[in-house]
Coordinates of C-alpha atoms in Angstrom, one line a residue:
Chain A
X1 CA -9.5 -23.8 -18.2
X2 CA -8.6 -21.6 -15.0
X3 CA -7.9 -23.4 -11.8
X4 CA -6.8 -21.6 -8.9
X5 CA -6.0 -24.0 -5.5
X6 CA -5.7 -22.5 -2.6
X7 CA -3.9 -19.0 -2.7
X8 CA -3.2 -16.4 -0.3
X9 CA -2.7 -13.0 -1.3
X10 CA -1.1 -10.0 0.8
X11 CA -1.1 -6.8 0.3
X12 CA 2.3 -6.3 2.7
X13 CA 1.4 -7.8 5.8
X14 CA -2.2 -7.1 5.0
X15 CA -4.1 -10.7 4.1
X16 CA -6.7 -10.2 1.3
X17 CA -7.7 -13.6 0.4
X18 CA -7.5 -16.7 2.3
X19 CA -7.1 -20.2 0.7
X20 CA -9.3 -18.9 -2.4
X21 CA -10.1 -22.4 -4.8
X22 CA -12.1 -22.3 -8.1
X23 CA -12.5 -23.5 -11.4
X24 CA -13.5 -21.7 -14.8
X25 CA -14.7 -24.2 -17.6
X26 CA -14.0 -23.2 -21.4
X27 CA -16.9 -21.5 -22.6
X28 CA -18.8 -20.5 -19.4
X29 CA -19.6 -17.0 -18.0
X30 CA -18.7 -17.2 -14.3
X31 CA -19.9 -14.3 -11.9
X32 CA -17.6 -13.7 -8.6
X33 CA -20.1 -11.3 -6.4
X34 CA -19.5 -9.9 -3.4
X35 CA -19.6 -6.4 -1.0
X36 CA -16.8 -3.9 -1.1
X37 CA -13.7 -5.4 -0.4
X38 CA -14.6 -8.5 -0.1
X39 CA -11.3 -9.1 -2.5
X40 CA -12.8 -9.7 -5.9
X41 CA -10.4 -7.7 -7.7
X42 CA -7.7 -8.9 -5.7
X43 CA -8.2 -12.2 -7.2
X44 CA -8.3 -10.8 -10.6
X45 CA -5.1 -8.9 -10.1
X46 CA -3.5 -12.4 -9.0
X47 CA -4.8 -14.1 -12.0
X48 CA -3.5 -11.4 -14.5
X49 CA 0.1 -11.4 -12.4
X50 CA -0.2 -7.7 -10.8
X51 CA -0.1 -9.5 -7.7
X52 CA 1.7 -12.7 -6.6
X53 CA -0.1 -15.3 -4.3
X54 CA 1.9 -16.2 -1.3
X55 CA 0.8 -19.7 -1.6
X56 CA -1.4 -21.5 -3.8
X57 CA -1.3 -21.5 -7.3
X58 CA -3.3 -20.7 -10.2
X59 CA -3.1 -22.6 -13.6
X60 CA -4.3 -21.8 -16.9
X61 CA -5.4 -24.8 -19.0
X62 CA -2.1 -26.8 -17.2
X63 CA 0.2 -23.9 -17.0
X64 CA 1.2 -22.3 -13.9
X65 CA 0.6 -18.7 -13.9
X66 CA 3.0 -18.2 -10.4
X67 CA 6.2 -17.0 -12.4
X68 CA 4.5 -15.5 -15.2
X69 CA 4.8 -11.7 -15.4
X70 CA 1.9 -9.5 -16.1
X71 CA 2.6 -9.3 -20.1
X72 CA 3.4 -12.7 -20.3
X73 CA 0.2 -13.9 -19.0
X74 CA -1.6 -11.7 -21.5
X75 CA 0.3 -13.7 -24.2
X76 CA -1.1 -17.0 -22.7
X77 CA -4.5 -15.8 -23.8
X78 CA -5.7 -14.0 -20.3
X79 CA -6.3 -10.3 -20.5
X80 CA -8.5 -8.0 -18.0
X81 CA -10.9 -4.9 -18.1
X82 CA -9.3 -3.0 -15.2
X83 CA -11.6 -1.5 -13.1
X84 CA -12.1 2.2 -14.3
X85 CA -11.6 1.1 -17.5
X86 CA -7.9 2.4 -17.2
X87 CA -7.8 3.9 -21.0
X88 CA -4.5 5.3 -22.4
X89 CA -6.3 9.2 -21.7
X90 CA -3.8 11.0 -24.0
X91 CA -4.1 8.8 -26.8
X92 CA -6.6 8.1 -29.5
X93 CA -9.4 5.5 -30.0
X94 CA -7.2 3.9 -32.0
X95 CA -4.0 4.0 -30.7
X96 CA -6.0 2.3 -27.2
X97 CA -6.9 -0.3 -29.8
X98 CA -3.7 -0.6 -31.5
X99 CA -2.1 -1.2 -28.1
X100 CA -4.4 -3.8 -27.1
X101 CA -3.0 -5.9 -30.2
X102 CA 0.4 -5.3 -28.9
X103 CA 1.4 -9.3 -28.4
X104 CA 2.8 -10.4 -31.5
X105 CA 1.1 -13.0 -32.2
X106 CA -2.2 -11.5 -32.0
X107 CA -0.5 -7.9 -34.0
X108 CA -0.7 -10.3 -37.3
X109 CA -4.9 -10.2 -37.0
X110 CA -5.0 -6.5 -35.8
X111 CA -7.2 -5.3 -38.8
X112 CA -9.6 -8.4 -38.8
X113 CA -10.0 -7.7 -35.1
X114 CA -10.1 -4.0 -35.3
X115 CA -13.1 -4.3 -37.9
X116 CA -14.9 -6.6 -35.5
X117 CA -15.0 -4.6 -32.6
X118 CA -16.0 -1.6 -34.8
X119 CA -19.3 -4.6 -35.9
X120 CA -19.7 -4.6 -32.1
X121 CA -19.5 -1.2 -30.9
X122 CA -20.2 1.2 -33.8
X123 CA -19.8 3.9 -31.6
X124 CA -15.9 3.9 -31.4
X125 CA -15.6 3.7 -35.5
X126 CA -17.1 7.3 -35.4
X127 CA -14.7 8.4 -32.1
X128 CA -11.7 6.8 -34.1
X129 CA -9.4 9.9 -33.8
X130 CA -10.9 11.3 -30.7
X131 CA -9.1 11.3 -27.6
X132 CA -9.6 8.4 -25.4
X133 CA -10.2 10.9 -21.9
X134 CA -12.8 13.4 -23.5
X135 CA -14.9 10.1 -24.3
X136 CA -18.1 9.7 -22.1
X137 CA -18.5 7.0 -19.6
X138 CA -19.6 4.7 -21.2
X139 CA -17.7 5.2 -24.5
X140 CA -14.9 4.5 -22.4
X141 CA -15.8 1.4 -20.5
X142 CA -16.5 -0.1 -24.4
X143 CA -13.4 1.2 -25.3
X144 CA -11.7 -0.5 -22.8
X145 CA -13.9 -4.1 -23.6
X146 CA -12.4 -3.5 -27.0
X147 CA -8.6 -3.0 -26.1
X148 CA -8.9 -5.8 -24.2
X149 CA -10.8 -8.3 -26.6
X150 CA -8.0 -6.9 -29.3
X151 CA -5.6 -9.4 -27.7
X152 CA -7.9 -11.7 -28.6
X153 CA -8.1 -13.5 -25.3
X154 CA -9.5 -17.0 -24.9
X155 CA -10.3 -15.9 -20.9
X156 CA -11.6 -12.6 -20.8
X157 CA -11.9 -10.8 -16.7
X158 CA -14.2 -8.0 -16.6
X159 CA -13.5 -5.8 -13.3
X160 CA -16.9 -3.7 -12.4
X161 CA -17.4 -2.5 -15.9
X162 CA -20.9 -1.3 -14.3
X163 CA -19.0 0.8 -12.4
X164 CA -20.1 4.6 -12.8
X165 CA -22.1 4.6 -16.1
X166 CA -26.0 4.6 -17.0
X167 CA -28.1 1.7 -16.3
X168 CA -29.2 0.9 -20.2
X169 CA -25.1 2.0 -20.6
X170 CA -24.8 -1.0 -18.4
X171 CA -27.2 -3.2 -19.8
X172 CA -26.0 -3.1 -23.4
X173 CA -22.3 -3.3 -22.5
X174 CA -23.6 -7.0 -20.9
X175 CA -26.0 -8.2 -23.3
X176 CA -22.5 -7.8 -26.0
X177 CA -20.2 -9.6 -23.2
X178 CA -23.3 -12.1 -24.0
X179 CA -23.0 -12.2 -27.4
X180 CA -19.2 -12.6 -27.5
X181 CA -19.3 -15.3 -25.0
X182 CA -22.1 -17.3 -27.1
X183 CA -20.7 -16.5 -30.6
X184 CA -17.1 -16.6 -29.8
X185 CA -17.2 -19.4 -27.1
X186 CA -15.2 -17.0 -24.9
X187 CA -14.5 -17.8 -21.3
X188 CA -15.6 -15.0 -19.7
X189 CA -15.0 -14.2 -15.5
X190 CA -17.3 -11.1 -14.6
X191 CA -16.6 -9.2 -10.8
X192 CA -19.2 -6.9 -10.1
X193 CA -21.2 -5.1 -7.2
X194 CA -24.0 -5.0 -9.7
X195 CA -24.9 -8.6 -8.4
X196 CA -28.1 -9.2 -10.2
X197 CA -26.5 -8.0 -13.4
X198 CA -23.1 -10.0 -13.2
X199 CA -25.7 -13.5 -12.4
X200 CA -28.1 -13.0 -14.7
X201 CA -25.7 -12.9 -17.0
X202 CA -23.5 -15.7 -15.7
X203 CA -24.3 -19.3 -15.5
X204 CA -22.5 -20.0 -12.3
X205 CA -21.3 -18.0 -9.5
X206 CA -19.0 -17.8 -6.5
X207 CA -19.9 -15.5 -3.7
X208 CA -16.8 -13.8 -2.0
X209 CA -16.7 -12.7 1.6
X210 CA -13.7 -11.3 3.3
X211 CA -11.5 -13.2 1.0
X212 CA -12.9 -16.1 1.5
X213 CA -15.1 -18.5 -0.9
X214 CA -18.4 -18.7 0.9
X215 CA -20.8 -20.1 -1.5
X216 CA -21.1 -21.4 -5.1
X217 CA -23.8 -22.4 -7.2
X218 CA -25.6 -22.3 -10.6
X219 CA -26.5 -18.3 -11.4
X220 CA -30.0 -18.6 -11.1
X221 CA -29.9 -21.0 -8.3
X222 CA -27.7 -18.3 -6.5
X223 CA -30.2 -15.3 -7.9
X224 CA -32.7 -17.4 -6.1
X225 CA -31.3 -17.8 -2.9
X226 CA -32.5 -16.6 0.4
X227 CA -28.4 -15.6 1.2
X228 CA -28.1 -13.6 -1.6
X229 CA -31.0 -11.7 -1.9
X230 CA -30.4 -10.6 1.7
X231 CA -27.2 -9.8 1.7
X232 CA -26.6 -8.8 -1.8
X233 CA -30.2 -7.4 -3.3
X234 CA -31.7 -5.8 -0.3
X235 CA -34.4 -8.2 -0.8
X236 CA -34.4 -9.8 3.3
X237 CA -37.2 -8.1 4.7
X238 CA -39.0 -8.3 1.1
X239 CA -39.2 -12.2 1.6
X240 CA -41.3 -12.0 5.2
X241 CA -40.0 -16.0 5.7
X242 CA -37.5 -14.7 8.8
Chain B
X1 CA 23.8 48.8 -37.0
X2 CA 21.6 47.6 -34.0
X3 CA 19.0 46.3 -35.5
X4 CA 21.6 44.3 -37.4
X5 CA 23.5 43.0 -34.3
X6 CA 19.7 42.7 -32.7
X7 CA 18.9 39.5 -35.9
X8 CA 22.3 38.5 -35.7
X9 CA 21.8 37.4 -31.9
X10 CA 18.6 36.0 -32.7
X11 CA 20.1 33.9 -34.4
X12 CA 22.6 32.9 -32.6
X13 CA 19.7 32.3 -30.4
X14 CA 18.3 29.7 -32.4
X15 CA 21.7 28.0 -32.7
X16 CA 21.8 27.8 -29.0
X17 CA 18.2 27.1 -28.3
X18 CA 18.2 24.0 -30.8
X19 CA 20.9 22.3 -28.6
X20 CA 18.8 23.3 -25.5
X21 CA 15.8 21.7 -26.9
X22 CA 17.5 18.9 -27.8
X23 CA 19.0 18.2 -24.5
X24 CA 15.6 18.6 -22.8
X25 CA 14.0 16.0 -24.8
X26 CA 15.7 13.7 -23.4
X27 CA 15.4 14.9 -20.4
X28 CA 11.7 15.2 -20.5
X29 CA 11.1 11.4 -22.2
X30 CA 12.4 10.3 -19.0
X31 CA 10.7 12.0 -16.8
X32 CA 6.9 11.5 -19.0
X33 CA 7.8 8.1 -19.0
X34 CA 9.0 6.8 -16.1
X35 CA 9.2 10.1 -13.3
X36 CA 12.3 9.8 -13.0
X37 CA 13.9 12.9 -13.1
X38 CA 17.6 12.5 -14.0
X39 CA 19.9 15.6 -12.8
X40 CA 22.9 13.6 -14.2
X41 CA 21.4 14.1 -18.1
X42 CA 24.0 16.8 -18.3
X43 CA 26.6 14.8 -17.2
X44 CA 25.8 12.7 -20.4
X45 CA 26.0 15.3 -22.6
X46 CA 29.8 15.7 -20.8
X47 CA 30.5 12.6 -21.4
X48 CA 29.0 12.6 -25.1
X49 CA 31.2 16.1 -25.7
X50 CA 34.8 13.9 -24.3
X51 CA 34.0 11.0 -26.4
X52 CA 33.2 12.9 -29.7
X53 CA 36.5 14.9 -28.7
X54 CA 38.6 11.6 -28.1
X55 CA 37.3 10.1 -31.4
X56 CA 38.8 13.6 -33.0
X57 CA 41.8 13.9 -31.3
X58 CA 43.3 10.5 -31.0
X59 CA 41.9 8.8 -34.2
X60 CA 41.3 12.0 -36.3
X61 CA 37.7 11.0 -37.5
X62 CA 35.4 14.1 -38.5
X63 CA 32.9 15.6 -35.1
X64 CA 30.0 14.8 -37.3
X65 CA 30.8 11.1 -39.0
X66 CA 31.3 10.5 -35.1
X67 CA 27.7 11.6 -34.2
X68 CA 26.3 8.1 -34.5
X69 CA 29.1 6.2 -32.9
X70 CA 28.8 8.9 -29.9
X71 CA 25.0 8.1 -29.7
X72 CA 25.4 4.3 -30.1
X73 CA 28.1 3.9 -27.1
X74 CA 25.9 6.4 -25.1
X75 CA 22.9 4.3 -26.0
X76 CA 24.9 1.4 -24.0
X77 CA 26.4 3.5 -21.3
X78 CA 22.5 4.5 -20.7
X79 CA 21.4 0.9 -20.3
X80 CA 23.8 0.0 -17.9
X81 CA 23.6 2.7 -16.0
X82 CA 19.5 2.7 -16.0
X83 CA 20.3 -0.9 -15.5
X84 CA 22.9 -0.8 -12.2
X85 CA 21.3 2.7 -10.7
X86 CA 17.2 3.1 -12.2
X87 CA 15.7 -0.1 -12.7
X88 CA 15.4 -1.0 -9.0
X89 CA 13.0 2.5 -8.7
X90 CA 10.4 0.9 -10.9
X91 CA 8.3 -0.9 -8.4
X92 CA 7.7 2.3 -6.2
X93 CA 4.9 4.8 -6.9
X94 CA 5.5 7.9 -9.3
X95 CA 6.3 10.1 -6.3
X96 CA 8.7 7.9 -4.3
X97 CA 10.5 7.4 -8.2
X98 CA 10.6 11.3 -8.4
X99 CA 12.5 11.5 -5.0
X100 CA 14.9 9.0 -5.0
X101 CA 15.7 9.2 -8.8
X102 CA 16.7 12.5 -7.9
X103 CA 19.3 11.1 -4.9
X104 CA 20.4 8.7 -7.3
X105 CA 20.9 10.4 -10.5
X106 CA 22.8 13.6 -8.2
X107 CA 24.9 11.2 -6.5
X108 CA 25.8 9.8 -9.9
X109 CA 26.1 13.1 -11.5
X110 CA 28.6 13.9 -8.3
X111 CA 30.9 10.8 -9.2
X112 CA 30.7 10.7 -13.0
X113 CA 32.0 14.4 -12.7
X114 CA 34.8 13.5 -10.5
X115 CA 36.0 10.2 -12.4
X116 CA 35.9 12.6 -15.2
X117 CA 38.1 15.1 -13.4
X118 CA 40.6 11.8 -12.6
X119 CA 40.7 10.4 -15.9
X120 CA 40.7 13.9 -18.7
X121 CA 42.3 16.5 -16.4
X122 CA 40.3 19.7 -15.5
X123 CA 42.1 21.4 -18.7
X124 CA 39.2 23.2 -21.5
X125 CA 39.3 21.0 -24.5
X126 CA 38.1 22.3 -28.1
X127 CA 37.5 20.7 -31.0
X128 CA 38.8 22.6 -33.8
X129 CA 38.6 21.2 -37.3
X130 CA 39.5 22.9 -40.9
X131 CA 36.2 24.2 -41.4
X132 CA 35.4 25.6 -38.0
X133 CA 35.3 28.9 -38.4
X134 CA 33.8 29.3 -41.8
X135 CA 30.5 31.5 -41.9
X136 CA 27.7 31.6 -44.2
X137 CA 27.2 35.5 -45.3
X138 CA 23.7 36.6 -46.1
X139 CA 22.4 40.0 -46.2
X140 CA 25.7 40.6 -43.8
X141 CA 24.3 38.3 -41.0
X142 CA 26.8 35.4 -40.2
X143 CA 25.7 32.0 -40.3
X144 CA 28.9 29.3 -39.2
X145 CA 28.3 26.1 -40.9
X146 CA 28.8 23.8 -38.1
X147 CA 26.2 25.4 -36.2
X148 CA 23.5 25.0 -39.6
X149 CA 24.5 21.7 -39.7
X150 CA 23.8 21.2 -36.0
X151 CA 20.4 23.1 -36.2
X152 CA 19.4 20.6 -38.8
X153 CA 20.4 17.3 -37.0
X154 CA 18.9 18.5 -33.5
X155 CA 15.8 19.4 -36.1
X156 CA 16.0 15.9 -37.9
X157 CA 16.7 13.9 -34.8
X158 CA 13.6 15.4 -32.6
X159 CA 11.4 14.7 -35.9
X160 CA 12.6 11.4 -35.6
X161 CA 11.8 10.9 -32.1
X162 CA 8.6 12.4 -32.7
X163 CA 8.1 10.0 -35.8
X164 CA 8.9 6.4 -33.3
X165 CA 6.9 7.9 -31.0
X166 CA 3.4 8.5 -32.7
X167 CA 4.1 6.4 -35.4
X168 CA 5.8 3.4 -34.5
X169 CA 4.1 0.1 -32.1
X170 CA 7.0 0.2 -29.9
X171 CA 6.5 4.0 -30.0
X172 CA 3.3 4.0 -28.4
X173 CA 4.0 1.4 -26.7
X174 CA 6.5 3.7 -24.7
X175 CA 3.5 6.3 -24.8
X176 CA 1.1 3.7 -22.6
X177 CA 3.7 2.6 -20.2
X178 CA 3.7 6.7 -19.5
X179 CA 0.5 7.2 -19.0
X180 CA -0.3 4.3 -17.5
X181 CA 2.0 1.6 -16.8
X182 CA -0.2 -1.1 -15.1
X183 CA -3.1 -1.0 -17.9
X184 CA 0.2 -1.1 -20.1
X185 CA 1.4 -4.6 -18.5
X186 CA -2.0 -6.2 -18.7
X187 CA -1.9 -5.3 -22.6
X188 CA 0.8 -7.2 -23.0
X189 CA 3.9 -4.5 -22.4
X190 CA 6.7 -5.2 -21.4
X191 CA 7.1 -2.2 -19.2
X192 CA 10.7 -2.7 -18.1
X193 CA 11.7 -2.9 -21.8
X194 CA 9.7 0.4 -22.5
X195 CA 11.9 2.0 -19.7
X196 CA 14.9 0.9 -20.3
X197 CA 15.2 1.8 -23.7
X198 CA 13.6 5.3 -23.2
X199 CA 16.8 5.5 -20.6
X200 CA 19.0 4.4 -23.7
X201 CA 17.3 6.9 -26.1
X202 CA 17.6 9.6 -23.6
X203 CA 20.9 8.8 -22.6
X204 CA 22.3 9.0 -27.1
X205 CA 20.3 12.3 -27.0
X206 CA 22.2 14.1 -24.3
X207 CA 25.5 12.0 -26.5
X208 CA 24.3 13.5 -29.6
X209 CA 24.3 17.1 -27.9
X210 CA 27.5 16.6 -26.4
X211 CA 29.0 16.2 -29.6
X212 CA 27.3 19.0 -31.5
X213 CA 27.9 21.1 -28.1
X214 CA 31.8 20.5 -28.3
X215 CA 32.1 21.7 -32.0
X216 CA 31.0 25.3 -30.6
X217 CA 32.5 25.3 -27.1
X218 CA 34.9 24.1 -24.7
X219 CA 34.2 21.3 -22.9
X220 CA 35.4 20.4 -18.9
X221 CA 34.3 17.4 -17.3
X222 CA 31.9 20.1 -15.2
X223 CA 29.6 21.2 -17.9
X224 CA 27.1 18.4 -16.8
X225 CA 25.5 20.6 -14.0
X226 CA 24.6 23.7 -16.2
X227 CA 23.4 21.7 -18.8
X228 CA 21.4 19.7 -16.3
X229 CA 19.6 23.2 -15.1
X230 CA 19.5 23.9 -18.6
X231 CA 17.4 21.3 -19.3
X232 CA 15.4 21.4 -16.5
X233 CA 14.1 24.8 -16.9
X234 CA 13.0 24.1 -20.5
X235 CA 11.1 21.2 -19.6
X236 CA 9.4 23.2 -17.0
X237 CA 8.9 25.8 -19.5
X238 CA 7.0 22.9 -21.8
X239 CA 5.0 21.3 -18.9
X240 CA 6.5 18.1 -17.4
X241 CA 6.3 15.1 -19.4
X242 CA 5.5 16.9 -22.4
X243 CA 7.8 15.9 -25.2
X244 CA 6.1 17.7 -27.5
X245 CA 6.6 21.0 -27.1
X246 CA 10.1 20.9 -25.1
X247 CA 12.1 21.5 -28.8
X248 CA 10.5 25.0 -29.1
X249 CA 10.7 25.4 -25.7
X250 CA 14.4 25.0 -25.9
X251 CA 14.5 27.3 -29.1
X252 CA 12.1 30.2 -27.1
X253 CA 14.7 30.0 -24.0
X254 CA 17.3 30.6 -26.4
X255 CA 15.8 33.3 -28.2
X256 CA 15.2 34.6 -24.9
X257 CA 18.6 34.2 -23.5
X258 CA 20.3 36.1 -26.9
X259 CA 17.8 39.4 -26.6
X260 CA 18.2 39.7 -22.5
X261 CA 21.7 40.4 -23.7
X262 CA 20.7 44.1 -24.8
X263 CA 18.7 44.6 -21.8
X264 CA 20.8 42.9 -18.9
X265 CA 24.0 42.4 -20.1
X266 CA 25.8 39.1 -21.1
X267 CA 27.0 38.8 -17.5
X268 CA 23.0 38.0 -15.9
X269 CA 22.3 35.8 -19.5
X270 CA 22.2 32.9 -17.5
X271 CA 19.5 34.3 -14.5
X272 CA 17.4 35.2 -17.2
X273 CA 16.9 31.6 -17.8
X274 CA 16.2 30.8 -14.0
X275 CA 13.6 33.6 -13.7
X276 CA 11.8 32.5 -15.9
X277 CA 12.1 29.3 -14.7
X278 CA 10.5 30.5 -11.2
X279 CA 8.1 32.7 -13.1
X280 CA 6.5 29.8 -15.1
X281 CA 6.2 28.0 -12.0
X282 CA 4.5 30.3 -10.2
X283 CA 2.2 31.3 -12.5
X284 CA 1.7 28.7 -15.2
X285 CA 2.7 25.3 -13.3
X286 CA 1.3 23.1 -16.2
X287 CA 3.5 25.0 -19.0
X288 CA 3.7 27.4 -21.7
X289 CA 2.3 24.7 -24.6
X290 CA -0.3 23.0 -22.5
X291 CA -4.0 23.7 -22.6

């Protein structure tokens, strides 16, 4: 469904990622893991247009994504959870939602989808007219999942949604990405630092290392691995086998 | 009777401060939107003020049938100008736009005033038609009707804006791209559109003022400057990129402005304006009408 070959990002004469390839199947929950700038949002931010590969390209199901704008891409079908969440703050529960059914195509549904998301996160139904920046942290980070799945995407990229909320908070938000993903058959690309989180939840996984691919596996296969623990899950020294 | 003279300018007050308001919404929907902050608005309002007068003059038709046709041909003149002189700010961060939309839009302002100058003549031009000077009389207070029928346009126009804004997709659309453009892009905005048409919008406003503006004064292809500070200081007196409270901000300053004639005389009217100005910056930054 996604294929990216071999791109090269900058960030001015700054290179993030260097000669990045992978491959996103229809259907399948894909982790990207890796430290702190290791540039795993940078990729996401190439997929979803905000930044323009130097060389390589990226296709979704066949069709280049190199030319294609940020809102353009988002009419293909891709759309993101920016990291943070990056919520309208000045405008309501709903008006986020409203806006994340702003393709046309998509604007049609907006009340079928809208009614859905309230099924999945009943929370928001009762924040409706509340302002999107007095909602708590994790109100928020569902509020963003829902803008985002209200452009009904067919590849959704979730960009540290763990970021800065509770653990359960956390735990929740990923057992509904779950559910979507199995009762929707959405594509789904997580990016977190939360590494066992993102691969218990993914089936496969790529590990990212200063920008470059260096492993990548089934999930559990890289849960399991002696790399990953150690670098990843502070696990080394646990395993004694050094 | 002073306390008669007192309403009357209070009034009066209200006529200005409704065409203050007015020109500061358009002022401040570029500036919440985008951070650009365009010191050639006023010159807009100049050039809105020559073509309402040109419509008049040459062709005869009324000031107010003209309103729409001075909007619509300031609608385009704000497109291509955003266009030719804004657009290429975009891709810089919102401080870097603040900065050098201000070089741009006061070179522009500087030019536009001149070609002005070159093309109309320096000379005061008024707009005088056969029911200019007729007053309303109630309770011995004078009420001109041209200046009702502006206070209820400025009114109906800002409710509109207020109405696409909050109501409409495209509306809050404009809304997101303000508050934040990238999450905007990645929900499918067009953020360039969302600019450029604010730009338009902004630019018919400042037309629209222009031609109630010229139906009270005289205009001279330098009223653009004043107008600009004008502006400016109610928009500071609402809180920057606040478009909700900038129409009452622009009636307060007028109100203001009309009673600082019994205490400072008509001749420092226009330093009241610009003390407050420093005064609300100094003390209240953020605005009058924010929390």
């Amino acid at each position: 469904m996604l294929e990216i070959d071999a791109i090269e990002v900058f960030y001015g004469d700054f290179q993030v990622l260097w000669g990045i390839s992978l491959s996103i199947q229809q259907g399948e929950i894909v982790a990207l893991i890796g430290s702190n700038g290791a540039g795993k949002s940078t990729l996401l931010k190439a997929v979803t247009g905000l930044l323009k590969p130097a060389s390589g390209t990226i296709r979704f199901k066949g069709i280049s994504l190199d030319k294609e704008p940020p809102h353009r891409i988002v009419a293909l079908g891709v759309c993101m959870v920016p990291e943070g969440g990056r919520l309208f703050p000045e405008m309501s529960v709903i008006e986020n939602l409203e806006i994340g059914a702003f393709i046309p195509q998509v604007r049609k549904f907006k009340d079928e989808t809208l009614k859905w998301i309230y099924e999945i996160f009943p929370i928001l139904k009762k924040r409706t007219k509340q302002i999107a920046g007095t909602l708590s942290g994790g109100e928020r980070q569902m509020l963003a999942l829902g803008r985002s799945l209200m452009s009904q995407p067919t590849l959704l990229l979730l960009d540290e949604v763990s970021l800065g909320i509770a653990p359960m908070m956390v735990k929740s938000i990923y057992e509904t990405v779950k559910q979507i993903n199995q009762s929707k058959q959405l594509t789904i690309c997580i990016v977190e630092q939360n590494v066992q989180m993102a691969l218990k939840t993914a089936q496969r996984g790529y590990v990212i290392e200063t920008g470059r691919i260096v492993k990548h596996d089934k999930a559990n296969l890289l849960l399991g691995s002696k790399q990953v623990k150690e670098a990843y899950l502070g696990l080394g020294s646990m395993q004694g086998d050094a | 009777m002073p306390f008669e003279i007192m309403v009357q300018s209070l009034i009066y007050g209200i006529f200005v401060g409704s065409l203050y308001g007015l020109i500061a919404v358009g002022l401040s929907l570029v500036f919440g939107v985008m951070n650009y902050l365009n010191v050639a608005h006023g010159t807009l309002l100049m050039i809105g003020s020559y073509v309402s007068y040109w419509l008049f003059s040459v062709y005869g038709i009324d000031p107010f049938i003209t309103i729409p046709l001075v909007m619509a041909s300031l609608f385009l003149l704000g497109s291509l100008l955003y266009i030719g002189f804004f657009s290429s700010l975009a891709k810089f961060h919102s401080e870097v736009r603040i900065k050098n939309s201000l070089l741009v839009s006061f070179g522009l302002m500087l030019v536009l005033d001149n070609v002005a100058i070159l093309l109309w003549s320096a000379d005061e031009r008024t707009i005088t038609t056969s029911y200019s000077g007729m007053v309303f009389d109630f309770l011995d207070l004078r009420f001109p009707y041209v200046r009702l029928l502006g206070l209820c346009l400025a009114s109906m126009t800002i409710l509109a804006l207020h109405l696409l804004l909050t109501k409409t997709y495209f509306g809050k659309a404009i809304r997101a791209a303000s508050q934040d453009w990238e999450a905007a892009s990645l929900m499918g905005i067009k953020v360039s559109r969302t600019y450029l048409v604010s730009f338009a919008i902004s630019s018919a406003l400042a037309g629209m003022s222009g031609a109630l503006f010229c139906l009270s004064y005289a205009v001279t292809p330098v009223i653009g400057e004043a107008w600009s500070i004008k502006a400016l200081i109610v928009v500071i007196l609402a809180g920057l990129g606040r478009i909700g409270g900038v129409f009452f901000a622009g009636l307060l300053l007028g109100l203001v402005e009309s009673v600082s004639v019994f205490f400072v005389g008509a001749s420092y009217q226009e330093v009241v304006g610009l003390v407050i100005f420093v005064l609300v910056l100094m003390f209240r930054p953020q605005g009058l009408f924010t929390r």
